[in-house]
Short mmCIF file of C-alpha atoms (C1' of nucleotides) in Angstrom, two decimals:
data_model
loop_
_atom_site.label_atom_id
_atom_site.label_comp_id
_atom_site.label_asym_id
_atom_site.label_seq_id
_atom_site.Cartn_x
_atom_site.Cartn_y
_atom_site.Cartn_z
CA MET A 593 15.48 5.73 -53.72
CA ASN A 594 14.70 2.65 -51.59
CA TYR A 595 13.84 3.68 -48.16
CA SER A 596 13.02 0.42 -46.42
CA GLN A 597 16.17 0.02 -44.65
CA LEU A 598 14.73 2.93 -42.93
CA LYS A 599 11.91 1.03 -41.44
CA LEU A 600 11.67 0.80 -37.96
CA ASP A 601 10.64 -2.96 -38.66
CA ASN A 602 13.59 -3.87 -40.21
CA GLN A 603 16.66 -2.04 -37.69
CA ILE A 604 17.54 -3.92 -35.20
CA CYS A 605 18.46 -1.17 -33.10
CA HIS A 606 15.24 0.13 -31.97
CA ARG A 607 14.39 -3.90 -31.31
CA LEU A 608 17.62 -3.60 -28.82
CA TYR A 609 16.51 0.12 -27.76
CA MET A 610 12.88 -1.68 -26.47
CA ALA A 611 14.18 -5.07 -25.35
CA SER A 612 16.69 -2.46 -22.62
CA ASN A 613 13.49 -0.88 -21.23
CA SER A 614 11.31 -3.01 -21.19
CA VAL A 615 13.64 -5.74 -18.78
CA VAL A 616 14.86 -2.63 -17.01
CA ARG A 617 10.97 -2.26 -16.86
CA ALA A 618 10.87 -5.65 -15.95
CA TYR A 619 12.34 -5.53 -13.00
CA ARG A 620 10.73 -1.87 -11.46
CA ASP A 621 8.94 -3.97 -8.83
CA ALA A 622 11.40 -6.00 -7.39
CA LEU A 623 14.73 -3.65 -7.40
CA ASN A 624 11.49 -1.18 -6.04
CA GLN A 625 11.64 -2.89 -2.62
CA LEU A 626 14.84 -2.46 -2.17
CA ASP A 627 14.51 1.02 -2.92
CA LEU A 628 17.56 0.83 -5.81
CA THR A 629 16.67 1.78 -9.52
CA TYR A 630 18.90 -0.61 -12.04
CA PRO A 631 21.88 1.15 -12.08
CA GLN A 632 22.16 1.04 -8.29
CA TYR A 633 21.26 -2.72 -8.64
CA VAL A 634 23.77 -3.16 -11.59
CA VAL A 635 26.65 -1.35 -8.82
CA MET A 636 25.24 -3.62 -6.62
CA MET A 637 25.36 -6.91 -7.99
CA ALA A 638 29.39 -5.65 -9.01
CA LEU A 639 30.42 -5.14 -5.86
CA TRP A 640 27.88 -8.39 -4.51
CA GLU A 641 30.79 -10.05 -6.88
CA GLU A 642 33.97 -8.21 -5.56
CA ASN A 643 34.23 -5.67 -2.74
CA LYS A 644 36.07 -2.92 -2.45
CA MET A 645 35.93 -1.60 -6.37
CA SER A 646 38.91 1.24 -7.11
CA ILE A 647 35.38 3.58 -9.83
CA ALA A 648 37.53 2.48 -12.37
CA GLY A 649 37.02 -0.78 -11.91
CA LEU A 650 33.27 -0.78 -11.60
CA LEU A 651 33.04 1.31 -15.22
CA ASN A 652 34.37 -0.92 -16.84
CA LYS A 653 32.09 -3.72 -15.32
CA THR A 654 29.50 -2.10 -14.56
CA LYS A 655 29.82 -0.20 -17.93
CA ILE A 656 27.56 2.86 -16.65
CA ASP A 657 28.13 6.43 -17.85
CA GLY A 658 31.16 7.68 -15.57
CA GLY A 659 29.33 11.02 -15.27
CA ALA A 660 26.23 9.54 -13.63
CA MET A 661 28.45 6.66 -11.62
CA THR A 662 29.77 9.82 -9.48
CA GLN A 663 26.27 10.71 -8.83
CA ILE A 664 24.98 7.08 -8.15
CA LEU A 665 27.34 7.18 -5.91
CA LYS A 666 26.61 9.47 -3.82
CA LYS A 667 22.58 8.28 -3.80
CA MET A 668 24.22 4.57 -2.82
CA THR A 669 26.08 6.45 -0.37
CA ASP A 670 23.79 8.98 1.06
CA LYS A 671 21.58 5.27 1.90
CA GLN A 672 23.98 3.34 3.78
CA LEU A 673 24.74 0.83 1.46
CA LEU A 674 28.46 1.43 1.02
CA SER A 675 31.43 3.85 0.82
CA VAL A 676 33.79 5.44 -1.28
CA VAL A 677 37.79 6.81 0.76
CA ILE A 678 40.21 8.03 -1.56
CA ASP A 679 42.33 5.44 -1.89
CA LYS A 680 46.13 6.28 0.22
CA GLU A 681 48.92 4.92 -2.56
CA ASP A 682 46.05 6.90 -5.88
CA LYS A 683 44.88 9.47 -4.93
CA ARG A 684 43.30 10.12 -7.64
CA LYS A 685 41.92 6.78 -7.47
CA ARG A 686 38.53 5.87 -5.19
CA LEU A 687 37.28 2.69 -3.71
CA VAL A 688 34.11 1.76 -3.05
CA LYS A 689 33.09 -0.67 -0.48
CA LEU A 690 29.60 -2.35 0.32
CA GLU A 691 28.65 -0.94 4.04
CA SER A 692 26.85 -4.40 6.29
CA HIS A 693 23.63 -2.36 5.19
CA GLY A 694 24.82 -3.05 1.56
CA LEU A 695 26.11 -6.76 1.64
CA LYS A 696 22.86 -7.46 3.59
CA LEU A 697 21.14 -6.81 0.57
CA GLN A 698 22.52 -9.44 -0.79
CA GLN A 699 20.17 -11.60 0.40
CA GLN A 700 17.35 -9.81 -0.48
CA ALA A 701 18.56 -9.45 -4.53
CA VAL A 702 19.03 -12.99 -4.20
CA ASP A 703 15.77 -14.41 -5.96
CA ILE A 704 15.40 -11.49 -8.34
CA PRO A 705 16.92 -13.32 -11.37
CA ASP A 706 14.20 -15.87 -11.10
CA GLN A 707 12.20 -13.51 -11.33
CA ILE A 708 13.32 -11.96 -14.32
CA ARG A 709 14.02 -15.06 -16.03
CA CYS A 710 9.74 -16.34 -15.45
CA ARG A 711 10.05 -12.95 -18.08
CA PHE A 712 11.92 -14.94 -20.39
CA GLN A 713 9.51 -17.79 -20.75
CA SER A 714 8.69 -17.86 -24.45
CA ILE A 715 12.33 -18.01 -25.89
CA ASN A 716 13.91 -21.39 -24.60
CA THR A 717 17.57 -21.84 -22.66
CA GLN A 718 19.00 -22.94 -26.18
CA GLU A 719 17.69 -19.32 -27.57
CA ALA A 720 18.87 -17.16 -24.45
CA ASP A 721 22.79 -18.99 -24.89
CA GLN A 722 21.72 -17.71 -28.66
CA LEU A 723 21.38 -14.37 -27.83
CA MET A 724 23.66 -14.00 -25.00
CA HIS A 725 26.73 -15.32 -27.64
CA LEU A 726 25.01 -12.69 -29.79
CA LEU A 727 25.56 -9.62 -27.63
CA ASP A 728 28.36 -10.44 -26.47
CA LYS A 729 30.36 -10.61 -29.72
CA LEU A 730 28.05 -6.74 -30.31
CA ASN A 731 28.75 -5.78 -27.19
CA LEU A 732 32.95 -6.52 -28.54
CA ALA A 733 32.44 -4.92 -31.73
CA PHE A 734 31.25 -1.61 -30.39
CA GLU A 735 33.27 -1.33 -27.38
CA ASN A 736 36.25 -0.33 -29.47
CA PRO A 737 34.52 2.47 -31.33
CA MET B 429 23.39 -20.19 -0.85
CA ASN B 430 24.60 -19.77 -4.28
CA TYR B 431 24.55 -16.02 -6.02
CA SER B 432 26.37 -17.22 -9.43
CA GLN B 433 22.51 -15.77 -10.94
CA LEU B 434 23.51 -12.40 -9.63
CA LYS B 435 27.14 -12.28 -11.21
CA LEU B 436 26.62 -9.84 -13.99
CA ASP B 437 28.06 -11.47 -16.75
CA ASN B 438 25.25 -14.53 -16.20
CA GLN B 439 23.17 -11.77 -17.18
CA ILE B 440 21.47 -11.12 -20.73
CA CYS B 441 19.18 -8.06 -19.42
CA HIS B 442 23.19 -7.27 -18.69
CA ARG B 443 24.13 -7.13 -22.40
CA LEU B 444 20.52 -5.35 -24.10
CA TYR B 445 22.13 -2.16 -21.50
CA MET B 446 25.25 -2.55 -22.62
CA ALA B 447 24.71 -3.17 -26.07
CA SER B 448 21.07 -1.00 -26.78
CA ASN B 449 23.59 1.86 -25.29
CA SER B 450 26.65 1.83 -28.11
CA VAL B 451 24.57 1.22 -30.20
CA VAL B 452 22.26 3.91 -29.98
CA ARG B 453 26.37 6.14 -29.05
CA ALA B 454 27.01 4.49 -32.22
CA TYR B 455 24.73 6.60 -34.50
CA ARG B 456 26.09 9.83 -32.58
CA ASP B 457 27.97 10.90 -34.89
CA ALA B 458 25.33 10.80 -38.01
CA LEU B 459 22.89 11.56 -35.80
CA ASN B 460 24.61 14.81 -35.16
CA GLN B 461 25.00 15.59 -38.14
CA LEU B 462 21.29 15.15 -39.43
CA ASP B 463 20.85 17.57 -35.54
CA LEU B 464 18.91 14.85 -34.11
CA THR B 465 19.30 12.41 -30.91
CA TYR B 466 18.14 8.96 -31.17
CA PRO B 467 14.67 8.96 -29.69
CA GLN B 468 14.05 11.85 -32.44
CA TYR B 469 15.36 10.16 -35.33
CA VAL B 470 13.52 7.19 -34.53
CA VAL B 471 10.78 9.58 -34.68
CA MET B 472 11.30 10.37 -38.10
CA MET B 473 11.80 7.76 -39.01
CA ALA B 474 8.06 6.56 -38.45
CA LEU B 475 7.22 9.61 -39.82
CA TRP B 476 8.95 8.89 -42.46
CA GLU B 477 7.10 5.66 -42.96
CA GLU B 478 3.55 7.00 -42.53
CA ASN B 479 3.29 10.93 -42.27
CA LYS B 480 0.19 12.00 -40.44
CA MET B 481 -0.26 10.27 -37.07
CA SER B 482 -1.94 10.52 -34.34
CA ILE B 483 1.21 10.91 -30.99
CA ALA B 484 -0.98 7.50 -29.99
CA GLY B 485 0.15 5.83 -32.94
CA LEU B 486 3.88 7.58 -32.73
CA LEU B 487 3.67 6.14 -29.32
CA ASN B 488 2.31 2.46 -30.24
CA LYS B 489 5.13 2.52 -33.24
CA THR B 490 8.19 3.86 -31.48
CA LYS B 491 7.41 2.72 -27.86
CA ILE B 492 8.65 5.81 -26.80
CA ASP B 493 7.48 7.38 -23.48
CA GLY B 494 4.91 8.98 -23.99
CA GLY B 495 5.94 12.16 -21.19
CA ALA B 496 9.42 12.37 -23.20
CA MET B 497 6.72 12.25 -26.68
CA THR B 498 5.43 15.61 -25.25
CA GLN B 499 8.79 16.94 -25.49
CA ILE B 500 10.57 15.38 -28.00
CA LEU B 501 7.72 16.79 -30.57
CA LYS B 502 8.16 19.79 -28.89
CA LYS B 503 11.96 20.74 -29.76
CA MET B 504 11.61 18.74 -32.83
CA THR B 505 8.38 20.90 -33.72
CA ASP B 506 11.62 24.40 -32.72
CA LYS B 507 13.36 22.90 -35.54
CA GLN B 508 10.39 23.05 -38.13
CA LEU B 509 11.02 19.57 -38.19
CA LEU B 510 7.44 19.32 -38.25
CA SER B 511 4.40 20.22 -36.60
CA VAL B 512 1.14 18.88 -34.26
CA VAL B 513 -2.35 20.18 -34.47
CA ILE B 514 -5.06 19.31 -33.24
CA ASP B 515 -6.94 16.37 -35.19
CA LYS B 516 -10.41 17.94 -35.74
CA GLU B 517 -12.64 14.65 -34.88
CA ASP B 518 -11.78 14.21 -31.72
CA LYS B 519 -10.30 17.33 -30.01
CA ARG B 520 -8.54 15.13 -27.70
CA LYS B 521 -6.40 14.01 -30.07
CA ARG B 522 -3.23 15.48 -32.27
CA LEU B 523 -1.94 14.51 -35.69
CA VAL B 524 1.25 14.80 -36.68
CA LYS B 525 2.39 15.44 -40.04
CA LEU B 526 6.03 16.76 -41.35
CA GLU B 527 7.05 19.77 -42.44
CA SER B 528 9.33 20.78 -45.63
CA HIS B 529 12.20 20.56 -43.89
CA GLY B 530 11.77 16.97 -42.15
CA LEU B 531 10.53 15.36 -45.09
CA LYS B 532 13.25 16.98 -47.02
CA LEU B 533 15.96 15.13 -44.40
CA GLN B 534 15.09 11.31 -45.37
CA GLN B 535 17.77 12.09 -48.04
CA GLN B 536 20.24 13.04 -45.69
CA ALA B 537 19.28 10.06 -43.59
CA VAL B 538 19.21 7.47 -45.81
CA ASP B 539 22.74 6.39 -45.48
CA ILE B 540 22.82 5.76 -41.89
CA PRO B 541 21.22 2.65 -41.91
CA ASP B 542 24.85 1.82 -43.72
CA GLN B 543 26.96 3.41 -41.89
CA ILE B 544 25.34 1.73 -38.86
CA ARG B 545 25.45 -2.26 -40.46
CA CYS B 546 29.34 -1.61 -41.24
CA ARG B 547 29.40 -1.55 -37.35
CA PHE B 548 28.10 -4.45 -37.26
CA GLN B 549 30.20 -6.87 -39.56
CA SER B 550 31.26 -9.22 -36.84
CA ILE B 551 27.93 -10.61 -37.58
CA ASN B 552 26.93 -12.25 -40.42
CA THR B 553 23.29 -11.95 -42.27
CA GLN B 554 22.04 -15.02 -39.92
CA GLU B 555 23.28 -14.40 -36.84
CA ALA B 556 21.19 -10.90 -37.28
CA ASP B 557 18.21 -11.89 -38.53
CA GLN B 558 18.54 -14.64 -35.15
CA LEU B 559 19.23 -11.62 -33.30
CA MET B 560 16.46 -9.95 -34.63
CA HIS B 561 14.13 -12.87 -34.16
CA LEU B 562 15.01 -13.31 -30.58
CA LEU B 563 13.89 -10.22 -29.35
CA ASP B 564 11.66 -9.57 -31.15
CA LYS B 565 9.94 -12.73 -28.97
CA LEU B 566 11.24 -10.85 -25.82
CA ASN B 567 9.48 -7.69 -26.40
CA LEU B 568 6.23 -9.53 -27.27
CA ALA B 569 6.81 -10.99 -23.94
CA PHE B 570 7.60 -7.93 -22.50
CA GLU B 571 4.69 -5.67 -24.42
CA ASN B 572 2.44 -6.78 -21.58
CA PRO B 573 3.48 -7.28 -18.45
"C1'" DT C 1251 64.09 19.01 -10.59
"C1'" DG C 1252 60.02 20.83 -13.19
"C1'" DC C 1253 57.00 21.42 -16.08
"C1'" DA C 1254 53.25 19.04 -19.55
"C1'" DA C 1255 51.09 14.88 -20.61
"C1'" DA C 1256 47.98 11.07 -19.01
"C1'" DT C 1257 44.98 9.73 -15.67
"C1'" DA C 1258 40.84 9.73 -12.33
"C1'" DC C 1259 37.31 11.31 -11.44
"C1'" DT C 1260 33.64 15.20 -11.23
"C1'" DT C 1261 30.66 18.59 -12.51
"C1'" DT C 1262 27.40 20.88 -15.31
"C1'" DG C 1263 24.13 21.09 -19.01
"C1'" DC C 1264 20.86 18.66 -22.11
"C1'" DA C 1265 17.50 14.83 -23.55
"C1'" DT C 1266 15.57 11.14 -22.05
"C1'" DG C 1267 13.32 6.71 -19.82
"C1'" DC C 1268 9.29 6.84 -16.09
"C1'" DA C 1269 5.82 6.78 -12.43
"C1'" DA C 1270 2.02 10.14 -10.42
"C1'" DA C 1271 -0.99 13.54 -10.57
"C1'" DT C 1272 -3.57 16.68 -14.07
"C1'" DT C 1273 -6.34 18.84 -17.70
"C1'" DA C 1274 -10.11 18.46 -21.55
"C1'" DA C 1275 -12.43 15.70 -24.01
"C1'" DA C 1276 -15.97 11.95 -25.74
"C1'" DA C 1277 -17.45 7.82 -24.02
"C1'" DT C 1278 -20.98 5.92 -21.66
"C1'" DA C 1279 -23.73 4.77 -17.53
"C1'" DT C 1280 -27.84 5.39 -14.64
"C1'" DA D 802 -29.28 14.72 -19.96
"C1'" DT D 803 -25.88 14.85 -16.50
"C1'" DA D 804 -23.19 12.12 -13.91
"C1'" DT D 805 -19.55 8.96 -13.70
"C1'" DT D 806 -15.24 6.83 -16.41
"C1'" DT D 807 -12.40 6.53 -19.69
"C1'" DT D 808 -9.27 7.73 -23.33
"C1'" DA D 809 -5.75 11.23 -25.12
"C1'" DA D 810 -1.49 14.28 -23.93
"C1'" DT D 811 0.46 17.43 -20.51
"C1'" DT D 812 3.46 18.06 -16.56
"C1'" DT D 813 6.43 16.90 -12.52
"C1'" DG D 814 9.61 15.24 -10.30
"C1'" DC D 815 13.63 11.85 -10.23
"C1'" DA D 816 18.13 9.25 -11.69
"C1'" DT D 817 20.43 8.64 -16.07
"C1'" DG D 818 23.07 8.71 -20.14
"C1'" DC D 819 26.74 11.40 -22.64
"C1'" DA D 820 29.42 15.29 -24.12
"C1'" DA D 821 32.38 18.55 -22.93
"C1'" DA D 822 34.80 21.04 -18.59
"C1'" DG D 823 37.19 21.35 -14.70
"C1'" DT D 824 40.09 19.72 -11.11
"C1'" DA D 825 43.60 17.01 -8.36
"C1'" DT D 826 47.42 14.12 -8.94
"C1'" DT D 827 50.44 11.11 -10.69
"C1'" DT D 828 53.76 10.34 -14.89
"C1'" DG D 829 56.96 10.87 -18.33
"C1'" DC D 830 60.72 12.88 -19.93
"C1'" DA D 831 63.70 17.20 -21.02
#
DNA sequence: TGCAAATACTTTGCATGCAAATTAAAATAT
DNA sequence: ATATTTTAATTTGCATGCAAAGTATTTGCA
């Protein structure tokens, strides 16, 4: 029996797992200064792009887990970053809106992408595009199980 | 001020985050049948490759967090998959060794890589190699902060 | 109209990932 | 030889990711 496919070194999955953890870890210092975790930062980015989204919209945009989202939004509400209100048109839905503190934070966050990008210098622009393209393909393939 | 770099769609990081989560999620069904979580499966793969490793060796090979590893090994010990013994030569170290149940499990796991690979059909072999290569570059770059 | 099914979230329980503090043992320095 | 430092793991506290169960509304259909 050939077990070579069970070797960690042969697996894309393990590389993805390590890379994702590494990159999120790399954000930590910058995000600590904004008192944000990585998923909270992802939520902020989604809202900076489009303020006042439904939770379903946020879930779809960020791909964060629904159960986790509830907790994340609770913490962000406590930090006065945003507020969550019931949609009057459909009381099952909730609308998430940035508060002034959350809006202002964008100015402090604007440098973060550059701080991270410099950590990507080992790959050039073309490779980065290639990587994004391949990850898009993967994400699309794994989107609907 | 140009905030376009803060858009989720422009970020490799978020793609990695989504892809890693998706792929780990894709393993779930197969791993449930072996009563393993993904990190536990990673530990098993490391040990199937080289039985009797130190915990430090396992940490280095798997890149799993040290604090988490203690808990993971505890659960795997409870499941009789492996045993952890103090290294007599250096009592700070621990040696991890597969038990018979853990050894036998490899035969059941041998199909898993193929089950996952079929989910990767959206990318061809060449693209998969490219992706592995790019992820290796990233992992190398983020290894030593 | 009335009720079952679908939606949109929330809650709960478990398993990490991670930083920081702690413990134990070995290596080094003075 | 003893004190200091380093190394190897464990522990602790917090924040998710995820599945499964539960709640509140709204839809849809008989």
